[in-house]
Amino acid sequence: VRADAQRNYDRILAAAEVAFTHHGADASLEEIARQAEVGSATLHRHFPSRQALLNAVFHDRTEVLCAKAHELTAKTGPEEALAAWLQEVATHVTTARGLAESLLQGARDAGPAVNDSSCYRMIADAGDDLLRRAREVNAVRPDVSIADLVTLVNGISLATEQAADAPAEAARLLTLALTGIRPA
Amino acid sequence: VRADAQRNYDRILAAAEVAFTHHGADASLEEIARQAEVGSATLHRHFPSRQALLNAVFHDRTEVLCAKAHELTAKTGPEEALAAWLQEVATHVTTARGLAESLLQGARDAGPAVNDSSCYRMIADAGDDLLRRAREVNAVRPDVSIADLVTLVNGISLATEQAADAPAEAARLLTLALTGIRPA
């Protein structure tokens, strides 16, 4: 029975990853259950909410981004580390529409009520460390929050997702948004 | 017959405005025809393509934005005029999802092939004047294009459309993107 449950869990996760990546965070749960060859009740037993399924699907990518934040902190200056990390976030969300929408939702709902294991909370915590260091060297205005930066990254990803070279276009516009339009 | 045709045209436009504003640029054309109480053939006779219908629906708002560009040019400095105008664009697209998507499409396809009467072309021409003036006083880097700025505005609108106070949030993030994250 446990092996069966594990198999169902894995199948749902695999089907959900395809659906969320291509159709976004509001992909049909019924279609995910059908692709996974399980009933809707089984899906809901494993994942009581859409958000729980989204967090499970994007958990590994989120952990990669958090690890990247620590790596950049160790190896480069605070200003470069924050910019390079936001570019990493942009690359990840540009290739996974559901992740962008999920993070935007998290940024909107940000506050003590947010589930601590959500992808947004993990990203925001990792980003907050980078942001704090960048503020300490006066590289970021004090009124800029990590929610602002995550929202900007996701907006740029949504706006460029149909561009010919979406990741490069997102990177270029993110640099523009972080540095502003005035000459250096 | 001409009065009949005009009535159908007006009905289609009214139904399309509701649909595009609320459901975005890919709202169902069949549903628009149904709401307008005309057949699909009639809709296609008046508007041979989705883009033609989008341009017709958003033509008036686009003209308002173009007039605003001229007004700002006359009454304020080049840098302030560009920023204020982009904020006007943000306000308009934040309240009309279909306009945001339509402009993004236009910015992607920008080039000599773009239909001269498209909303994007009208916006881009008006914005180009403001951008050129701002460049002349060294307020904007030479590599920043009007397509970049329109894409940023639309990305921010898409990312904030579900925020509690979407227009204010879009305005705040647009200012951030135009000025960059560093302290002044």
Coordinates of C-alpha atoms in Angstrom, one line a residue:
Chain A
V1 CA 0.0 0.0 0.0
R2 CA 2.8 2.4 0.9
A3 CA 4.6 1.7 -2.4
D4 CA 1.3 2.2 -4.2
A5 CA 0.7 5.6 -2.5
Q6 CA 4.3 6.6 -3.3
R7 CA 3.8 5.7 -6.9
N8 CA 0.6 7.8 -7.1
Y9 CA 2.3 10.7 -5.4
D10 CA 5.2 10.6 -7.9
R11 CA 2.9 10.3 -10.9
I12 CA 0.8 13.3 -9.8
L13 CA 3.9 15.4 -9.2
A14 CA 5.3 14.5 -12.7
A15 CA 1.9 15.3 -14.4
A16 CA 1.6 18.5 -12.4
E17 CA 5.1 19.7 -13.3
V18 CA 4.3 19.4 -17.0
A19 CA 0.9 21.1 -16.6
F20 CA 2.1 24.0 -14.4
T21 CA 5.2 24.6 -16.4
H22 CA 3.3 24.9 -19.7
H23 CA -0.2 26.1 -18.8
G24 CA 0.6 28.1 -15.7
A25 CA -0.5 27.9 -12.0
D26 CA -4.2 27.6 -12.9
A27 CA -3.8 24.4 -15.0
S28 CA -6.7 22.0 -14.6
L29 CA -6.4 19.7 -11.6
E30 CA -8.8 17.2 -13.2
E31 CA -6.5 17.0 -16.2
I32 CA -3.5 16.5 -14.0
A33 CA -5.3 13.6 -12.2
R34 CA -6.2 12.1 -15.6
Q35 CA -2.7 12.3 -16.9
A36 CA -1.4 10.8 -13.7
E37 CA -4.0 8.0 -14.0
V38 CA -5.4 8.6 -10.5
G39 CA -8.8 9.8 -9.3
S40 CA -9.5 13.3 -8.2
A41 CA -9.9 12.1 -4.6
T42 CA -6.4 10.5 -4.6
L43 CA -5.0 13.8 -5.9
H44 CA -6.8 15.8 -3.1
R45 CA -5.7 13.3 -0.5
H46 CA -2.0 13.8 -1.4
F47 CA -2.3 17.6 -2.1
P48 CA -5.2 19.2 -0.2
S49 CA -4.9 22.5 -2.2
R50 CA -3.6 23.7 -5.5
Q51 CA -1.0 25.7 -3.6
A52 CA 0.3 22.6 -1.9
L53 CA 0.7 20.9 -5.3
L54 CA 2.4 24.0 -6.7
N55 CA 4.8 24.2 -3.8
A56 CA 5.6 20.5 -4.1
V57 CA 6.2 20.8 -7.9
F58 CA 8.5 23.8 -7.6
H59 CA 10.2 22.8 -4.3
D60 CA 13.4 21.4 -6.0
R61 CA 13.9 24.4 -8.2
T62 CA 13.3 26.7 -5.3
E63 CA 16.0 24.9 -3.3
V64 CA 18.4 25.3 -6.2
L65 CA 17.7 29.1 -6.1
C66 CA 18.2 29.2 -2.3
A67 CA 21.5 27.3 -2.6
K68 CA 22.6 29.7 -5.3
A69 CA 21.9 32.7 -3.0
H70 CA 24.3 31.3 -0.4
E71 CA 26.9 30.5 -3.0
L72 CA 26.8 34.0 -4.4
T73 CA 27.0 35.5 -0.9
A74 CA 30.2 33.6 -0.3
K75 CA 31.9 34.3 -3.6
T76 CA 31.1 37.9 -4.6
G77 CA 30.3 41.4 -3.4
P78 CA 26.8 42.3 -2.0
E79 CA 25.7 44.4 -4.9
E80 CA 26.8 41.9 -7.6
A81 CA 25.4 39.0 -5.6
L82 CA 21.9 40.4 -5.4
A83 CA 21.8 41.3 -9.1
A84 CA 23.2 37.9 -10.2
W85 CA 20.8 36.1 -8.0
L86 CA 17.8 38.0 -9.3
Q87 CA 19.0 37.1 -12.8
E88 CA 19.0 33.4 -11.7
V89 CA 15.4 33.8 -10.4
A90 CA 14.4 35.3 -13.8
T91 CA 16.0 32.4 -15.7
H92 CA 14.0 29.9 -13.6
V93 CA 10.7 31.6 -13.7
T94 CA 11.0 32.4 -17.5
T95 CA 11.1 28.7 -18.1
A96 CA 8.2 27.8 -15.7
R97 CA 5.1 29.9 -16.0
G98 CA 3.5 28.3 -13.0
L99 CA 6.4 29.2 -10.8
A100 CA 6.2 32.9 -11.8
E101 CA 2.5 32.9 -11.0
S102 CA 3.0 31.1 -7.8
L103 CA 5.7 33.5 -6.6
L104 CA 3.5 36.5 -7.6
Q105 CA 0.7 35.1 -5.5
G106 CA 3.2 34.6 -2.6
A107 CA 4.5 38.2 -2.9
R108 CA 0.9 39.5 -2.8
D109 CA 0.1 37.5 0.3
A110 CA 3.4 38.1 2.0
G111 CA 3.2 38.5 5.7
P112 CA 3.1 36.3 8.8
A113 CA 0.2 34.3 7.4
V114 CA 2.3 32.8 4.6
N115 CA 3.0 29.1 5.0
D116 CA 6.7 28.8 5.9
S117 CA 7.3 26.0 3.4
S118 CA 5.9 27.9 0.4
C119 CA 8.2 28.5 -2.5
Y120 CA 7.7 32.2 -2.1
R121 CA 8.7 32.2 1.6
M122 CA 11.9 30.2 0.8
I123 CA 12.8 32.6 -2.1
A124 CA 12.0 35.6 0.0
D125 CA 14.1 34.4 2.9
A126 CA 17.1 33.7 0.7
G127 CA 16.7 37.0 -1.1
D128 CA 16.3 39.0 2.1
D129 CA 19.8 38.0 3.2
L130 CA 21.2 39.2 -0.1
L131 CA 19.1 42.4 0.0
R132 CA 20.2 43.2 3.6
R133 CA 23.9 42.9 2.6
A134 CA 23.4 45.1 -0.4
R135 CA 21.6 47.7 1.8
E136 CA 24.5 47.7 4.2
V137 CA 26.9 48.8 1.4
N138 CA 24.3 51.5 0.3
A139 CA 23.7 49.7 -3.0
V140 CA 19.9 49.6 -2.5
R141 CA 17.4 52.2 -1.3
P142 CA 15.9 51.3 2.1
D143 CA 12.3 51.3 0.8
V144 CA 12.9 48.5 -1.8
S145 CA 11.6 45.2 -0.5
I146 CA 12.3 41.6 -1.6
A147 CA 8.6 41.4 -2.5
D148 CA 9.1 44.4 -4.9
L149 CA 12.1 42.7 -6.5
V150 CA 10.4 39.3 -6.9
T151 CA 7.3 41.1 -8.4
L152 CA 9.5 43.0 -10.9
V153 CA 11.4 39.8 -11.9
N154 CA 8.1 38.0 -12.5
G155 CA 6.5 40.8 -14.4
I156 CA 9.4 41.0 -16.7
S157 CA 9.3 37.2 -17.2
L158 CA 5.6 37.4 -18.0
A159 CA 6.1 40.2 -20.5
T160 CA 9.0 38.5 -22.3
E161 CA 7.8 34.9 -22.3
Q162 CA 6.8 35.0 -25.9
A163 CA 9.9 36.8 -27.1
A164 CA 12.2 35.0 -29.6
D165 CA 15.0 34.6 -27.0
A166 CA 12.9 34.9 -23.8
P167 CA 15.7 34.3 -21.2
A168 CA 18.1 36.8 -22.8
E169 CA 15.4 39.4 -23.2
A170 CA 14.3 39.0 -19.6
A171 CA 17.9 39.3 -18.4
R172 CA 18.4 42.5 -20.4
L173 CA 15.2 44.2 -19.1
L174 CA 15.9 43.1 -15.6
T175 CA 19.3 44.8 -15.7
L176 CA 17.5 47.9 -17.1
A177 CA 15.0 47.8 -14.2
L178 CA 17.6 47.3 -11.5
T179 CA 19.9 50.1 -12.8
G180 CA 17.2 52.5 -14.1
I181 CA 17.1 54.3 -17.5
R182 CA 19.6 57.1 -16.8
P183 CA 23.1 57.0 -18.0
A184 CA 25.6 55.5 -15.4
Chain B
V1 CA -28.6 48.8 -44.7
R2 CA -25.9 51.2 -43.8
A3 CA -27.6 52.0 -40.5
D4 CA -27.9 48.3 -39.8
A5 CA -24.2 47.8 -40.6
Q6 CA -23.3 50.7 -38.3
R7 CA -25.5 49.2 -35.5
N8 CA -23.8 45.8 -35.8
Y9 CA -20.3 47.5 -35.8
D10 CA -21.1 49.4 -32.7
R11 CA -22.5 46.4 -30.9
I12 CA -19.5 44.2 -31.8
L13 CA -17.2 47.0 -30.5
A14 CA -19.1 47.3 -27.3
A15 CA -19.1 43.6 -26.6
A16 CA -15.4 43.3 -27.6
E17 CA -14.5 46.1 -25.2
V18 CA -16.0 44.3 -22.3
A19 CA -14.5 40.9 -23.3
F20 CA -11.0 42.2 -24.0
T21 CA -10.9 44.4 -20.9
H22 CA -11.9 41.6 -18.5
H23 CA -10.6 38.4 -20.2
G24 CA -7.6 39.7 -22.1
A25 CA -6.6 39.8 -25.8
D26 CA -7.5 36.1 -26.4
A27 CA -11.1 36.4 -25.3
S28 CA -13.5 34.2 -27.4
L29 CA -14.6 35.9 -30.7
E30 CA -17.6 33.5 -30.8
E31 CA -18.7 34.8 -27.4
I32 CA -18.2 38.4 -28.5
A33 CA -20.4 37.8 -31.6
R34 CA -23.0 36.1 -29.3
Q35 CA -23.0 39.0 -26.9
A36 CA -23.3 41.4 -29.8
E37 CA -26.2 39.4 -31.2
V38 CA -24.5 39.0 -34.6
G39 CA -23.2 36.0 -36.5
S40 CA -19.5 35.1 -36.7
A41 CA -19.6 36.0 -40.4
T42 CA -20.8 39.5 -39.6
L43 CA -18.1 39.9 -37.0
H44 CA -15.4 38.7 -39.5
R45 CA -16.7 41.0 -42.2
H46 CA -16.3 44.0 -40.0
F47 CA -13.1 42.9 -38.4
P48 CA -11.1 40.5 -40.5
S49 CA -8.6 39.6 -37.7
R50 CA -8.5 39.6 -33.9
Q51 CA -5.8 42.3 -34.1
A52 CA -8.1 44.5 -36.2
L53 CA -10.8 44.2 -33.5
L54 CA -8.3 44.9 -30.7
N55 CA -7.0 48.0 -32.5
A56 CA -10.5 49.3 -33.0
V57 CA -11.5 48.6 -29.3
F58 CA -8.4 50.3 -27.9
H59 CA -8.1 53.1 -30.5
D60 CA -9.8 55.8 -28.4
R61 CA -7.7 55.1 -25.3
T62 CA -4.6 55.0 -27.4
E63 CA -5.5 58.4 -28.9
V64 CA -5.9 59.8 -25.3
L65 CA -2.4 58.5 -24.5
C66 CA -1.0 60.1 -27.6
A67 CA -2.6 63.4 -26.8
K68 CA -1.2 63.2 -23.3
A69 CA 2.3 62.8 -24.7
H70 CA 2.0 66.0 -26.7
E71 CA 0.5 67.8 -23.7
L72 CA 3.3 66.7 -21.4
T73 CA 5.9 67.7 -24.0
A74 CA 4.5 71.2 -24.1
K75 CA 4.2 71.6 -20.4
T76 CA 7.1 70.0 -18.6
G77 CA 10.8 69.0 -19.0
P78 CA 11.9 66.1 -21.1
E79 CA 12.8 63.7 -18.2
E80 CA 9.7 64.4 -16.2
A81 CA 7.5 64.2 -19.4
L82 CA 8.7 60.7 -20.3
A83 CA 8.3 59.4 -16.7
A84 CA 4.8 61.0 -16.3
W85 CA 3.7 59.6 -19.7
L86 CA 4.9 56.1 -18.9
Q87 CA 2.9 56.3 -15.7
E88 CA -0.2 57.3 -17.8
V89 CA 0.4 54.2 -20.0
A90 CA 0.7 52.0 -16.9
T91 CA -2.6 53.4 -15.6
H92 CA -4.4 52.6 -18.8
V93 CA -3.0 49.1 -19.3
T94 CA -3.6 48.2 -15.7
T95 CA -7.3 48.7 -16.2
A96 CA -7.4 46.9 -19.5
R97 CA -5.7 43.5 -19.7
G98 CA -6.4 43.2 -23.4
L99 CA -4.6 46.5 -24.1
A100 CA -1.5 45.3 -22.2
E101 CA -1.4 42.1 -24.2
S102 CA -2.0 43.9 -27.4
L103 CA 0.8 46.3 -26.8
L104 CA 3.2 43.5 -25.8
Q105 CA 2.4 41.7 -29.0
G106 CA 3.1 45.0 -30.9
A107 CA 6.4 45.5 -29.1
R108 CA 7.5 42.0 -30.0
D109 CA 6.6 42.4 -33.7
A110 CA 7.9 46.0 -33.9
G111 CA 9.5 46.9 -37.2
P112 CA 8.6 48.0 -40.6
A113 CA 6.0 45.2 -40.9
V114 CA 3.8 46.6 -38.2
N115 CA 0.5 48.0 -39.4
D116 CA 0.7 51.8 -39.0
S117 CA -2.7 52.1 -37.4
S118 CA -2.0 49.6 -34.7
C119 CA -2.3 50.8 -31.1
Y120 CA 1.3 49.8 -30.5
R121 CA 2.6 51.8 -33.4
M122 CA 0.6 54.9 -32.3
I123 CA 1.9 54.5 -28.7
A124 CA 5.5 53.9 -29.9
D125 CA 5.5 56.9 -32.2
A126 CA 4.2 59.2 -29.4
G127 CA 6.6 57.7 -26.9
D128 CA 9.6 57.9 -29.3
D129 CA 9.2 61.7 -29.4
L130 CA 9.4 61.8 -25.6
L131 CA 12.3 59.4 -25.5
R132 CA 14.3 61.4 -28.0
R133 CA 13.9 64.6 -26.0
A134 CA 14.9 62.8 -22.8
R135 CA 18.0 61.4 -24.6
E136 CA 18.9 64.9 -25.7
V137 CA 19.2 66.1 -22.2
N138 CA 21.2 62.9 -21.2
A139 CA 18.3 61.6 -19.0
V140 CA 18.1 58.2 -20.8
R141 CA 20.8 55.8 -21.9
P142 CA 21.1 55.5 -25.7
D143 CA 20.5 51.8 -25.7
V144 CA 17.0 52.0 -24.1
S145 CA 14.2 51.7 -26.7
I146 CA 10.6 52.6 -26.6
A147 CA 9.8 48.9 -27.0
D148 CA 11.8 48.2 -23.9
L149 CA 9.9 50.8 -21.9
V150 CA 6.5 49.6 -23.2
T151 CA 7.4 46.0 -22.3
L152 CA 8.5 47.0 -18.8
V153 CA 5.3 49.0 -18.3
N154 CA 3.2 46.0 -19.4
G155 CA 5.1 43.5 -17.4
I156 CA 4.6 45.5 -14.3
S157 CA 0.9 45.8 -15.0
L158 CA 0.6 42.1 -15.5
A159 CA 2.5 41.4 -12.3
T160 CA 0.4 43.8 -10.2
E161 CA -3.1 43.3 -11.7
Q162 CA -4.3 41.3 -8.8
A163 CA -2.8 43.5 -6.1
A164 CA -5.1 45.2 -3.7
D165 CA -4.5 48.6 -5.1
A166 CA -3.2 47.7 -8.6
P167 CA -2.8 51.2 -10.1
A168 CA -0.8 52.5 -7.1
E169 CA 1.3 49.4 -6.9
A170 CA 2.1 49.5 -10.7
A171 CA 3.0 53.2 -10.4
R172 CA 5.4 52.5 -7.5
L173 CA 7.1 49.6 -9.2
L174 CA 7.4 51.5 -12.5
T175 CA 9.2 54.4 -10.7
L176 CA 11.5 51.8 -9.1
A177 CA 12.2 50.3 -12.6
L178 CA 12.9 53.7 -14.2
T179 CA 15.1 54.9 -11.4
G180 CA 16.8 51.7 -10.4
I181 CA 17.3 50.3 -7.0
R182 CA 20.4 52.3 -5.9
P183 CA 20.0 55.3 -3.6
A184 CA 19.7 58.6 -5.6

